[in-house]
Coordinates of C-alpha atoms in Angstrom, one line a residue:
M1 CA 91.9 89.6 106.1
R2 CA 93.3 86.4 108.0
E3 CA 94.2 87.2 111.3
K4 CA 97.6 87.3 112.7
I5 CA 98.8 83.9 113.5
E6 CA 101.1 84.0 116.4
P7 CA 104.3 81.5 116.3
P8 CA 103.7 78.6 118.9
P9 CA 105.4 78.4 121.5
N10 CA 108.4 75.3 123.0
E11 CA 109.4 74.8 119.0
S12 CA 111.9 72.6 118.6
Q13 CA 114.1 71.4 115.9
T14 CA 115.0 67.5 116.8
Y15 CA 116.4 67.3 113.6
S16 CA 118.8 68.3 110.2
S17 CA 120.5 67.3 107.7
G18 CA 122.8 68.6 105.4
N19 CA 121.6 72.7 103.7
S20 CA 119.2 74.4 105.7
N21 CA 119.6 78.3 103.7
G22 CA 117.0 79.5 102.0
P23 CA 113.2 78.4 101.6
P24 CA 112.6 75.0 101.8
D25 CA 111.3 73.4 98.3
L26 CA 108.8 70.8 100.3
R27 CA 107.1 71.8 103.4
L28 CA 105.2 68.1 105.0
V29 CA 103.3 67.7 108.6
H30 CA 103.5 64.3 110.0
Y31 CA 100.9 62.6 112.5
N32 CA 100.1 59.2 113.1
D33 CA 97.3 56.9 115.5
V34 CA 94.5 59.6 117.0
Y35 CA 91.7 58.5 118.7
H36 CA 90.4 61.0 121.4
I37 CA 89.0 64.7 120.3
D38 CA 89.0 65.6 123.4
A39 CA 92.3 67.2 125.2
S40 CA 93.7 64.9 128.1
S41 CA 94.8 66.1 131.9
A42 CA 97.5 66.0 131.6
E43 CA 101.1 67.2 129.6
P44 CA 100.9 67.7 126.4
V45 CA 97.3 67.6 126.2
G46 CA 97.1 67.3 122.7
G47 CA 93.1 67.8 121.6
A48 CA 92.2 67.9 118.4
A49 CA 91.4 72.2 118.6
R50 CA 94.9 72.5 119.8
F51 CA 96.4 70.1 117.1
I52 CA 94.9 72.5 114.5
T53 CA 95.9 75.6 115.2
L54 CA 99.4 74.5 114.9
M55 CA 98.1 73.2 111.6
E56 CA 97.3 77.0 110.9
H57 CA 100.3 78.1 112.1
Y58 CA 102.7 75.8 110.0
R59 CA 99.8 76.4 106.7
H60 CA 99.2 80.1 107.8
A61 CA 101.9 82.1 109.4
E62 CA 103.8 85.3 108.0
Q63 CA 106.6 83.1 108.2
F64 CA 105.7 81.0 106.3
Q65 CA 104.2 83.5 103.0
G66 CA 105.9 82.4 99.7
Q67 CA 107.3 79.3 100.3
P68 CA 105.9 75.7 99.0
E69 CA 102.0 75.0 100.3
L70 CA 101.6 72.6 103.7
I71 CA 101.6 68.8 102.6
T72 CA 100.0 66.7 104.9
F73 CA 100.1 62.5 106.3
F74 CA 98.1 60.5 108.3
S75 CA 100.2 56.9 109.2
G76 CA 96.7 55.1 110.1
D77 CA 94.2 54.2 113.1
A78 CA 92.4 57.0 113.4
F79 CA 88.2 54.9 113.9
N80 CA 89.1 53.0 116.8
P81 CA 89.9 52.2 119.6
S82 CA 88.2 54.8 121.7
L83 CA 85.2 54.8 124.2
E84 CA 83.0 57.6 121.5
S85 CA 84.7 55.2 118.6
S86 CA 82.6 52.3 120.8
I87 CA 79.4 54.6 120.4
T88 CA 80.0 56.3 116.6
K89 CA 81.9 53.3 115.1
G90 CA 84.5 56.1 114.0
T91 CA 82.3 58.3 112.7
H92 CA 83.0 60.7 115.0
M93 CA 87.0 61.3 113.4
H94 CA 86.8 61.8 109.4
P95 CA 85.2 65.6 110.0
I96 CA 88.3 66.1 112.1
L97 CA 90.5 64.6 109.8
N98 CA 89.7 66.2 107.3
N99 CA 89.5 69.7 108.7
I100 CA 93.0 69.1 109.7
G101 CA 94.4 69.2 105.7
T102 CA 95.3 65.3 105.9
D103 CA 96.8 65.0 101.5
A104 CA 97.1 60.9 102.3
A105 CA 97.1 58.5 105.4
A106 CA 97.8 55.0 105.5
L107 CA 95.7 51.9 106.1
G108 CA 95.8 50.9 109.6
N109 CA 94.8 47.4 111.8
H110 CA 92.1 50.0 113.6
D111 CA 90.7 51.6 111.1
L112 CA 89.0 48.0 110.2
D113 CA 87.7 46.5 113.7
F114 CA 84.6 47.6 111.7
G115 CA 84.8 45.8 109.5
V116 CA 86.1 46.9 105.8
R117 CA 82.7 48.5 104.6
Q118 CA 82.9 50.3 107.9
F119 CA 85.9 51.3 106.6
R120 CA 85.4 51.8 103.2
Y121 CA 82.4 54.4 103.8
L122 CA 84.4 56.5 106.5
A123 CA 86.8 56.8 103.6
S124 CA 84.1 57.5 100.9
K125 CA 83.8 60.7 104.3
C126 CA 87.1 61.4 103.8
K127 CA 88.6 64.3 101.5
F128 CA 92.0 63.0 100.7
P129 CA 93.2 58.4 99.9
W130 CA 93.9 55.9 101.8
L131 CA 96.7 53.8 100.9
G132 CA 97.4 50.4 102.3
E133 CA 98.3 46.8 101.3
D134 CA 99.7 44.9 98.3
V135 CA 96.6 43.5 97.7
P136 CA 94.3 46.6 98.4
I137 CA 92.0 46.7 101.2
G138 CA 88.9 49.3 101.4
N139 CA 89.5 50.7 97.8
C140 CA 92.9 51.7 99.0
K141 CA 95.5 52.6 96.7
R142 CA 98.9 51.1 96.3
T143 CA 100.4 54.1 95.8
H144 CA 99.7 58.2 95.0
M145 CA 101.2 60.9 93.0
L146 CA 100.9 64.1 95.1
T147 CA 102.0 67.3 93.2
S148 CA 103.5 70.2 95.6
S149 CA 101.9 73.6 95.1
N150 CA 105.3 74.8 92.7
G151 CA 105.1 71.6 90.6
I152 CA 107.4 68.9 92.5
K153 CA 105.9 65.2 91.8
I154 CA 105.7 63.0 95.6
G155 CA 105.4 59.2 95.0
L156 CA 103.9 58.5 97.7
I157 CA 103.9 53.8 98.7
G158 CA 101.0 52.9 101.6
L159 CA 102.5 49.8 103.9
G160 CA 101.6 48.1 106.5
E161 CA 102.9 44.4 109.2
R162 CA 101.9 40.8 108.5
E163 CA 101.7 41.1 112.5
W164 CA 98.5 42.9 112.5
L165 CA 97.3 41.9 109.4
E166 CA 97.0 38.2 111.3
T167 CA 94.8 39.3 113.9
I168 CA 92.2 41.0 112.3
N169 CA 88.8 38.9 111.9
S170 CA 87.2 40.7 109.5
L171 CA 89.5 40.6 106.6
P172 CA 88.5 38.7 103.4
P173 CA 90.3 35.0 103.7
N174 CA 91.2 35.4 100.2
L175 CA 93.5 38.8 101.3
I176 CA 97.4 37.5 100.4
Y177 CA 99.8 39.7 102.3
K178 CA 103.7 40.3 100.4
S179 CA 106.5 41.6 102.7
A180 CA 106.8 45.9 102.6
S181 CA 110.2 45.6 101.5
E182 CA 109.5 43.3 98.6
T183 CA 107.0 46.0 97.8
A184 CA 108.3 48.8 97.7
K185 CA 110.6 47.5 95.2
E186 CA 108.3 46.3 93.1
L187 CA 106.3 50.3 93.4
V188 CA 108.9 52.4 93.8
P189 CA 110.7 52.2 90.4
K190 CA 106.9 52.3 88.9
L191 CA 106.3 55.7 90.5
R192 CA 110.6 56.6 89.4
E193 CA 109.4 56.3 86.2
D194 CA 106.5 58.2 86.5
G195 CA 108.2 61.2 87.7
A196 CA 108.1 61.4 91.7
E197 CA 111.2 63.2 92.5
I198 CA 111.0 62.2 96.0
V199 CA 109.5 59.0 97.6
I200 CA 107.4 58.4 100.7
A201 CA 106.2 55.8 102.1
I202 CA 103.0 56.0 104.3
T203 CA 103.7 53.1 107.0
H204 CA 101.5 51.5 109.7
M205 CA 103.8 49.2 111.9
R206 CA 106.0 49.2 114.5
E207 CA 109.0 50.5 114.4
P208 CA 111.9 48.0 114.4
N209 CA 110.2 46.7 110.7
D210 CA 110.2 50.6 109.6
N211 CA 114.1 50.2 109.7
K212 CA 114.1 46.5 108.6
L213 CA 112.0 48.4 105.0
A214 CA 114.3 50.8 105.3
E215 CA 117.6 48.7 106.0
Q216 CA 116.2 46.0 102.9
T217 CA 116.0 49.5 100.9
D218 CA 119.1 50.8 100.3
G219 CA 117.7 54.1 100.3
I220 CA 115.2 53.8 96.9
I221 CA 112.4 55.6 99.6
D222 CA 113.7 59.3 100.9
I223 CA 111.3 59.7 103.9
I224 CA 109.6 56.9 105.7
L225 CA 106.7 57.9 108.4
G226 CA 105.2 55.6 110.5
G227 CA 102.6 55.3 112.9
H228 CA 101.3 51.5 115.3
D229 CA 103.6 52.4 117.9
H230 CA 102.9 55.3 120.5
Y231 CA 105.8 57.3 120.6
Y232 CA 108.3 59.7 118.7
N233 CA 111.1 58.8 117.3
H234 CA 113.4 59.9 113.9
S235 CA 116.7 57.6 113.1
V236 CA 118.6 57.5 109.3
I237 CA 119.2 54.1 107.9
K238 CA 120.8 54.1 104.9
D239 CA 119.3 58.3 103.4
T240 CA 116.4 56.9 104.7
H241 CA 114.7 59.0 107.4
V242 CA 112.8 56.5 109.3
L243 CA 109.8 59.0 111.3
R244 CA 107.1 58.2 114.2
S245 CA 105.3 61.5 115.6
G246 CA 103.6 60.2 119.2
T247 CA 100.6 60.0 119.2
D248 CA 96.3 61.5 119.9
F249 CA 96.6 64.1 118.6
K250 CA 99.9 64.7 121.4
Q251 CA 102.4 65.5 118.7
L252 CA 103.3 66.2 114.6
S253 CA 105.9 66.8 113.0
Y254 CA 107.2 69.6 110.5
L255 CA 109.9 68.5 108.0
E256 CA 111.3 71.1 105.2
A257 CA 112.4 69.8 102.6
R258 CA 116.3 70.7 100.2
R259 CA 116.7 69.4 97.0
R260 CA 120.8 68.8 97.7
P261 CA 122.9 70.8 95.8
D262 CA 124.9 67.1 94.1
G263 CA 123.1 66.3 91.5
S264 CA 122.4 63.1 93.7
K265 CA 118.7 63.5 93.1
R266 CA 119.0 63.1 96.7
W267 CA 117.1 65.3 99.8
D268 CA 118.0 67.0 102.9
V269 CA 115.5 67.4 105.6
D270 CA 115.4 69.4 108.5
I271 CA 112.9 67.6 110.9
I272 CA 110.6 70.0 114.6
R273 CA 109.0 68.5 116.5
R274 CA 105.9 70.0 118.2
D275 CA 104.4 69.0 121.6
V276 CA 100.8 69.6 121.4
T277 CA 100.7 71.4 124.8
S278 CA 98.2 73.0 126.9
A279 CA 99.9 76.8 126.1
I280 CA 98.5 76.1 122.5
P281 CA 95.6 78.2 122.3
E282 CA 92.6 76.4 120.6
H283 CA 91.1 76.7 117.5
E284 CA 87.6 77.7 117.8
P285 CA 85.9 76.8 114.9
T286 CA 87.0 73.2 116.4
V287 CA 86.3 73.2 119.8
K288 CA 82.5 74.2 118.2
L289 CA 82.7 71.1 116.0
V290 CA 84.3 68.9 118.8
E291 CA 81.0 69.3 121.2
K292 CA 78.8 69.1 118.0
L293 CA 80.7 65.8 117.9
T294 CA 80.7 65.1 121.3
S295 CA 77.3 66.3 122.1
S296 CA 75.6 63.3 119.7
L297 CA 77.7 61.1 121.7
N298 CA 74.9 61.0 124.6
A299 CA 71.9 60.5 122.4
T300 CA 72.8 57.1 121.1
L301 CA 74.4 55.8 125.1
Q302 CA 70.5 56.0 126.0
K303 CA 70.3 53.3 123.3
P304 CA 68.6 49.7 123.7
V305 CA 72.1 47.4 122.8
G306 CA 70.2 44.1 123.3
Y307 CA 68.3 42.7 126.4
T308 CA 68.8 40.8 129.2
A309 CA 66.8 37.6 130.4
A310 CA 68.2 36.8 134.1
P311 CA 69.7 39.4 136.4
L312 CA 72.9 40.6 135.5
D313 CA 74.4 40.7 138.8
A314 CA 78.4 43.1 138.6
R315 CA 78.0 44.0 141.9
F316 CA 81.9 44.8 143.1
R317 CA 80.6 42.3 146.5
T318 CA 79.8 39.4 143.4
V319 CA 82.2 39.9 141.2
R320 CA 85.8 40.6 143.5
L321 CA 84.1 37.4 145.6
K322 CA 82.5 34.8 144.0
E323 CA 81.7 33.4 140.0
S324 CA 79.1 36.6 138.4
N325 CA 77.3 36.4 135.6
I326 CA 78.5 39.2 133.8
G327 CA 81.8 37.2 134.7
N328 CA 81.4 34.8 132.8
F329 CA 79.3 36.3 129.8
V330 CA 82.7 38.5 128.8
C331 CA 84.4 36.3 129.8
D332 CA 83.1 33.4 127.0
I333 CA 83.3 36.1 124.5
M334 CA 86.9 37.4 125.3
R335 CA 87.7 33.5 124.5
H336 CA 86.1 32.6 121.8
Y337 CA 86.3 36.1 120.0
Y338 CA 90.4 36.0 119.7
S339 CA 90.1 31.5 120.0
G340 CA 91.6 31.4 122.9
D341 CA 92.2 28.6 125.3
C342 CA 90.7 29.8 128.1
C343 CA 90.5 33.9 129.7
I344 CA 90.7 35.6 133.3
M345 CA 89.6 38.7 133.3
A346 CA 90.6 40.8 136.7
S347 CA 87.5 41.5 138.3
G348 CA 88.2 45.2 138.6
T349 CA 87.2 45.4 134.9
I350 CA 83.6 45.0 135.8
R351 CA 82.8 48.6 137.6
G352 CA 78.8 48.8 137.3
D353 CA 78.5 47.9 141.1
Q354 CA 74.7 47.1 140.1
V355 CA 72.8 44.4 139.0
Y356 CA 71.4 44.9 135.8
V357 CA 67.8 43.5 135.9
P358 CA 66.4 41.7 133.3
G359 CA 65.0 44.0 130.2
P360 CA 66.9 46.4 127.9
L361 CA 70.7 46.9 128.2
L362 CA 71.6 50.1 127.2
M363 CA 75.4 51.2 125.0
K364 CA 75.5 53.7 128.9
D365 CA 75.0 50.5 130.5
I366 CA 78.5 48.8 128.7
M367 CA 80.3 51.5 128.5
N368 CA 79.7 52.1 132.6
C369 CA 81.0 48.9 133.6
F370 CA 83.1 48.7 131.2
P371 CA 85.3 51.5 130.8
F372 CA 88.5 50.9 130.0
E373 CA 90.4 51.3 127.7
D374 CA 93.5 49.0 127.1
P375 CA 92.0 46.2 125.1
V376 CA 92.3 42.5 125.1
V377 CA 94.7 41.2 124.3
V378 CA 95.9 37.3 123.9
I379 CA 99.2 35.6 124.8
K380 CA 100.7 32.2 125.4
A381 CA 101.7 31.2 128.6
S382 CA 103.1 28.7 130.9
G383 CA 100.2 26.8 132.9
K384 CA 103.1 27.6 135.6
N385 CA 102.4 31.0 135.0
I386 CA 98.9 30.5 134.5
W387 CA 98.6 28.5 137.9
L388 CA 100.7 31.5 139.2
A389 CA 98.2 34.2 138.2
L390 CA 95.4 32.4 139.4
E391 CA 97.5 32.1 142.2
N392 CA 97.5 36.5 142.8
S393 CA 94.2 36.4 142.2
V394 CA 93.1 34.8 145.2
S395 CA 95.7 36.1 147.1
Q396 CA 93.7 38.8 148.7
F397 CA 90.3 36.4 149.2
P398 CA 88.0 38.4 151.2
A399 CA 89.6 41.1 150.9
L400 CA 87.5 43.0 147.8
E401 CA 90.0 43.4 145.2
G402 CA 90.2 43.9 141.7
R403 CA 92.5 41.3 141.0
F404 CA 90.2 38.1 142.0
P405 CA 89.3 36.8 139.1
Q406 CA 86.6 36.1 136.6
V407 CA 87.0 33.0 133.6
S408 CA 86.0 31.8 130.8
N409 CA 87.2 27.0 130.6
I410 CA 89.1 27.0 133.3
E411 CA 88.0 25.6 136.8
F412 CA 90.2 25.8 139.9
S413 CA 89.6 25.5 144.0
F414 CA 91.6 27.4 146.7
D415 CA 91.6 27.3 150.4
S416 CA 91.7 30.7 151.8
S417 CA 93.0 29.7 155.1
K418 CA 96.1 29.0 153.5
P419 CA 99.1 31.8 152.8
A420 CA 99.2 33.6 149.5
G421 CA 100.9 31.7 146.8
E422 CA 99.9 28.6 148.4
R423 CA 96.0 28.8 148.4
I424 CA 95.0 27.4 144.6
V425 CA 94.6 22.9 145.7
S426 CA 93.5 22.5 142.5
A427 CA 93.4 24.2 138.9
N428 CA 92.0 22.2 135.1
I429 CA 91.6 23.8 131.6
G430 CA 89.2 22.9 129.1
G431 CA 88.0 19.6 131.8
A432 CA 92.4 18.6 132.4
P433 CA 94.3 19.5 135.0
I434 CA 96.6 22.3 133.8
D435 CA 100.0 20.8 132.6
M436 CA 102.8 23.1 133.8
E437 CA 105.0 22.7 131.3
K438 CA 102.2 23.4 128.0
K439 CA 101.5 26.5 126.7
Y440 CA 97.9 28.1 126.6
V441 CA 96.1 30.3 124.6
L442 CA 95.4 32.7 126.9
V443 CA 92.7 35.3 126.5
T444 CA 93.1 38.6 128.6
R445 CA 93.2 42.5 129.1
G446 CA 96.6 44.5 128.5
Y447 CA 96.5 45.8 131.7
M448 CA 97.1 42.0 132.9
G449 CA 100.1 41.5 130.3
R450 CA 101.7 44.5 132.2
G451 CA 101.6 42.8 135.2
K452 CA 99.3 45.2 136.8
D453 CA 97.8 44.1 140.4
G454 CA 100.6 41.9 140.7
Y455 CA 100.1 39.8 137.6
D456 CA 103.5 39.6 137.5
S457 CA 103.6 36.1 135.5
L458 CA 101.4 36.8 132.7
L459 CA 104.0 39.8 131.0
I460 CA 105.1 39.7 128.0
E461 CA 108.5 39.0 127.5
S462 CA 108.8 42.4 125.9
E463 CA 108.1 43.6 129.0
G464 CA 110.9 41.2 131.2
G465 CA 108.0 38.5 130.9
E466 CA 108.0 34.5 130.1
C467 CA 104.7 34.6 128.1
E468 CA 104.4 35.2 124.2
E469 CA 102.5 38.0 122.5
V470 CA 99.9 36.8 120.2
V471 CA 98.0 40.0 120.1
S472 CA 99.3 42.9 121.3
E473 CA 97.5 45.4 122.7
E474 CA 98.6 48.3 119.6
N475 CA 96.1 45.2 118.2
G476 CA 94.0 43.8 120.5
I477 CA 89.7 45.7 120.4
L478 CA 88.3 47.5 123.7
I479 CA 85.6 45.2 125.7
S480 CA 82.5 47.9 125.2
M481 CA 83.4 47.6 121.4
M482 CA 83.9 44.0 121.7
L483 CA 80.4 44.3 123.6
R484 CA 78.4 45.9 121.0
Q485 CA 79.3 44.2 117.9
Y486 CA 78.4 40.4 120.0
F487 CA 75.3 41.9 120.1
L488 CA 74.5 43.5 116.6
S489 CA 75.3 39.9 116.1
L490 CA 72.2 38.7 117.5
R491 CA 69.7 41.5 115.7
V492 CA 67.2 39.2 112.8
M493 CA 65.7 42.5 111.1
G494 CA 67.6 46.2 111.7
K495 CA 70.7 45.2 111.0
W496 CA 73.8 47.3 110.9
K497 CA 73.6 48.2 106.9
N498 CA 78.2 48.2 106.8
W499 CA 77.8 44.9 108.8
G500 CA 80.0 42.7 105.7
N501 CA 80.2 39.4 105.3
A502 CA 84.0 38.5 106.6
I503 CA 82.9 40.2 110.6
H504 CA 79.3 38.0 109.9
K505 CA 81.0 35.6 109.4
H506 CA 83.5 35.7 112.8
W507 CA 80.8 37.1 114.9
D508 CA 77.8 33.8 114.0
N509 CA 80.7 31.7 115.0
V510 CA 81.6 33.2 118.0
S511 CA 78.1 34.0 119.7
S512 CA 77.1 30.5 118.2
K513 CA 79.8 29.3 120.8
V514 CA 78.8 31.7 123.5
S515 CA 75.5 30.2 123.7
T516 CA 76.3 27.0 124.7
S517 CA 77.0 28.6 128.0
H518 CA 74.4 31.5 127.3
P519 CA 71.4 30.3 125.3
H520 CA 69.5 33.5 122.9
I521 CA 66.5 34.0 123.2
A522 CA 63.6 35.3 120.8
P523 CA 62.0 39.0 123.0
L524 CA 58.3 37.8 124.4
G525 CA 57.4 40.7 121.8
P526 CA 58.5 45.1 121.3
A527 CA 58.1 47.0 125.1
S528 CA 55.2 49.4 124.0
P529 CA 57.2 53.1 123.8
N530 CA 53.9 55.7 125.1
T531 CA 54.9 53.5 128.8
R532 CA 54.1 57.1 129.7
T533 CA 50.1 57.7 131.3
G534 CA 50.1 61.6 131.0
K535 CA 49.6 62.1 134.5
K536 CA 52.7 64.5 136.0
N537 CA 53.5 62.9 138.5
D538 CA 52.1 59.4 138.1
K539 CA 55.8 57.5 137.3
H540 CA 57.1 58.5 140.9
G541 CA 54.5 56.7 142.2
W542 CA 55.3 53.0 144.0
D543 CA 53.8 50.8 141.1
N544 CA 56.3 52.8 138.9
W545 CA 59.0 51.0 140.8
T546 CA 58.0 47.0 140.6
P547 CA 60.0 45.2 138.6
E548 CA 58.1 44.6 136.0
K549 CA 57.2 48.1 135.1
L550 CA 61.0 49.1 135.4
R551 CA 62.3 47.7 132.7
S552 CA 59.4 49.0 130.8
R553 CA 59.3 52.3 131.5
R554 CA 63.8 51.7 130.2
A555 CA 62.9 49.5 126.7
S556 CA 60.5 52.7 126.1
V557 CA 63.3 54.2 124.2
G558 CA 62.9 51.7 121.9
T559 CA 64.6 49.3 120.7
R560 CA 66.1 52.0 117.4
E561 CA 65.7 49.2 114.4
E562 CA 67.2 51.4 111.7
E563 CA 71.2 50.4 112.8
S564 CA 72.2 51.6 109.8
E565 CA 74.0 54.2 107.5
A566 CA 71.1 57.1 109.3
E567 CA 73.5 55.5 112.5
N568 CA 76.4 57.7 110.5
E569 CA 74.9 60.5 109.1
S570 CA 74.1 63.1 111.7
D571 CA 70.5 64.4 111.9
D572 CA 69.0 68.2 110.6
G573 CA 65.2 67.7 111.1
E574 CA 63.4 66.0 114.0
G575 CA 59.9 64.7 113.2
E576 CA 56.9 64.0 115.6
G577 CA 58.7 60.3 116.4
D578 CA 62.0 62.1 117.2
E579 CA 60.5 64.2 119.7
R580 CA 59.0 61.2 121.5
R581 CA 61.6 59.0 121.3
H582 CA 64.1 62.4 122.7
L583 CA 60.8 62.9 125.3
A584 CA 62.3 58.9 125.7
E585 CA 65.8 59.3 126.3
H586 CA 65.2 62.1 128.8
E587 CA 63.0 60.1 130.7
V588 CA 65.0 57.0 131.1
E589 CA 68.1 59.6 131.6
D590 CA 66.1 60.4 134.3
L591 CA 65.4 57.1 135.7
D592 CA 68.6 56.1 135.7
K593 CA 69.6 59.4 137.8
E594 CA 66.5 58.0 139.9
L595 CA 68.1 54.8 140.7
Q596 CA 71.3 56.1 141.6
I597 CA 70.6 57.1 143.8
M598 CA 67.9 54.6 145.6
R599 CA 71.1 52.5 145.4
R600 CA 73.9 54.9 146.9
V601 CA 71.3 55.2 150.0
V602 CA 69.9 51.5 150.3
R603 CA 74.3 50.2 150.0
K604 CA 75.1 53.2 153.0
W605 CA 71.8 52.5 155.1
S606 CA 72.4 48.9 155.0
R607 CA 76.1 48.9 155.3
V608 CA 75.1 51.3 159.0
A609 CA 72.1 49.3 159.7
G610 CA 74.1 45.6 158.6
V611 CA 72.3 44.1 156.4
H612 CA 73.5 41.8 153.4
C613 CA 71.2 42.2 150.0
R614 CA 70.4 40.4 147.3
V615 CA 68.7 40.1 144.3
G616 CA 65.2 41.0 144.7
D617 CA 63.9 39.5 141.0
E618 CA 64.9 36.3 140.0
L619 CA 64.3 34.2 137.7
K620 CA 60.9 32.3 138.1
E621 CA 61.0 28.3 138.1
G622 CA 62.2 27.1 135.1
S623 CA 64.2 29.8 133.7
S624 CA 67.2 29.2 134.6
R625 CA 68.5 28.4 131.3
L626 CA 68.4 32.1 130.7
T627 CA 71.4 32.5 132.9
G628 CA 74.9 33.0 132.2
P629 CA 76.5 30.5 134.5
R630 CA 75.4 26.8 135.2
R631 CA 76.4 27.0 138.4
L632 CA 77.4 28.3 141.8
L633 CA 80.6 26.4 142.6
L634 CA 81.5 29.2 145.4
V635 CA 80.7 28.2 148.4
S636 CA 82.7 28.3 152.6
R637 CA 83.4 25.9 155.0
G638 CA 85.7 27.0 157.6
G639 CA 87.7 29.4 156.2
S640 CA 88.5 27.3 153.3
S641 CA 86.7 28.9 149.4
W642 CA 86.0 27.0 145.9
L643 CA 85.8 29.1 143.1
G644 CA 85.3 27.9 139.0
S645 CA 83.6 28.3 136.4
R646 CA 82.0 26.8 133.4
A647 CA 83.8 25.2 130.2

């Protein structure tokens, strides 16, 4: 016998049209743009477990008995971006979407962040159809017909906007886009001919484009359920309801639709907005599922994603005062990924505060060093605005401010003895002096495009600034995900099985350009996984803390050559090899904890003793070609400083 479900608190009706008497003919739930399955700390806290509690209420509560069964629609963006998806490539999300009881979904731009083949794989795990563009992507359907429990035929179309299609590098080159309105005018009459009594467009477009769709289709669509925007809103345009339902499991919309009694074949709709607050109890089976999904992430964090032949200096005292090879490396990848003219990244983006020694780079190294979830964005900024951004970046020097820049394809000098705002002496982009009137394609962080850390000159037009938005935060990808894909692109054997042709071609182009400043080298040979001697305390002897031994111990977890669908599936059985791997993973985890303690102690001691530390494991003579930057351009003379980065 099903446990009685109490009504959720704080239910609020946002809209009612016409007749609300009697039971509804259709009951619907809509949600869009979900990224994190865990609850947040601020209200509404969201989280998949509380969200499914609400779904259970609307599906099974006593007050809905005898009424039509609930039908649930999702408007895209689930498989990325989040720190979790940087690790799982989106595989942690399809069990949640299925358990919600989703009946149909629209393709979102971030669902393609790992390429069309990976989306096709993830969609195959979903128990519902995905709807896509006029030329379907990843086996998406153009239209779909649902029949409700009481026999009503619901015609569905899925639509997206040209703006986000143009920002995705993994799409087939022969893709043809037709306008949403043109597509709707073609598809809706066919659905009506096939018996659709109500037509719903599930879209992933900005609200102005959804409004334009309603305006240009003259009421042939009954309801537009939108996504892409991360806020809640409802409007009625030419008798078409246009609705978007928040984001990230923090909101949903419950709709009741009733046929109008006037014989017009139109519908009256009541809409209830629900905020997923902490007052809603968590659904216990989902709590356990979330724990299972997130616990599997920890093992992946211990996996090497690549190797570095040079010490990567991510210390605050480096990245916030001068050029850094890790800053050069990441900025070059950002710039070439989006084919920008230049890149500026605030050094506060780099949070590692350590030197990553030559050897394996673990997934958790990338996540810890680049933890922020504001994506990379692309803007068109005038030379004057970029000059002002550089002025801001050095305005607090020599304080260890996060606004200090790491750059790509920019060289500039500044004099720190001058007043803030007047410090830049000269600046070049692409080897030529900055043209104050020219519009440059600048790659940066969304954080800076919103004017944070004093970067007012990079404000985009929608935020009140002067810069034109090319790739928005909604369409950009995370730095952590970009880095992982970069390392995947360098692999020769054991490549990720779902690495499609389009994404492969794009990353081949990016990595070849990045390699001009950061050469790729063949590994010297596989590290032996048997680095342990079997003696309990050997690993704590001083001989095991040499740079070479540390690298060997960190590499003992293996290179994980099978980067394929095995990564996308949970393995219920473990063999002897799995046990050895888990032992190695735990040893690496223990080693990193010990290193963190040592760093904190040495950092505090050196500060108290007035001793300055430097990198202790420099490359040998003749190996400097392996480092990221070609030269160090920060010099101090009598209060003046010069900073630059390679072209």
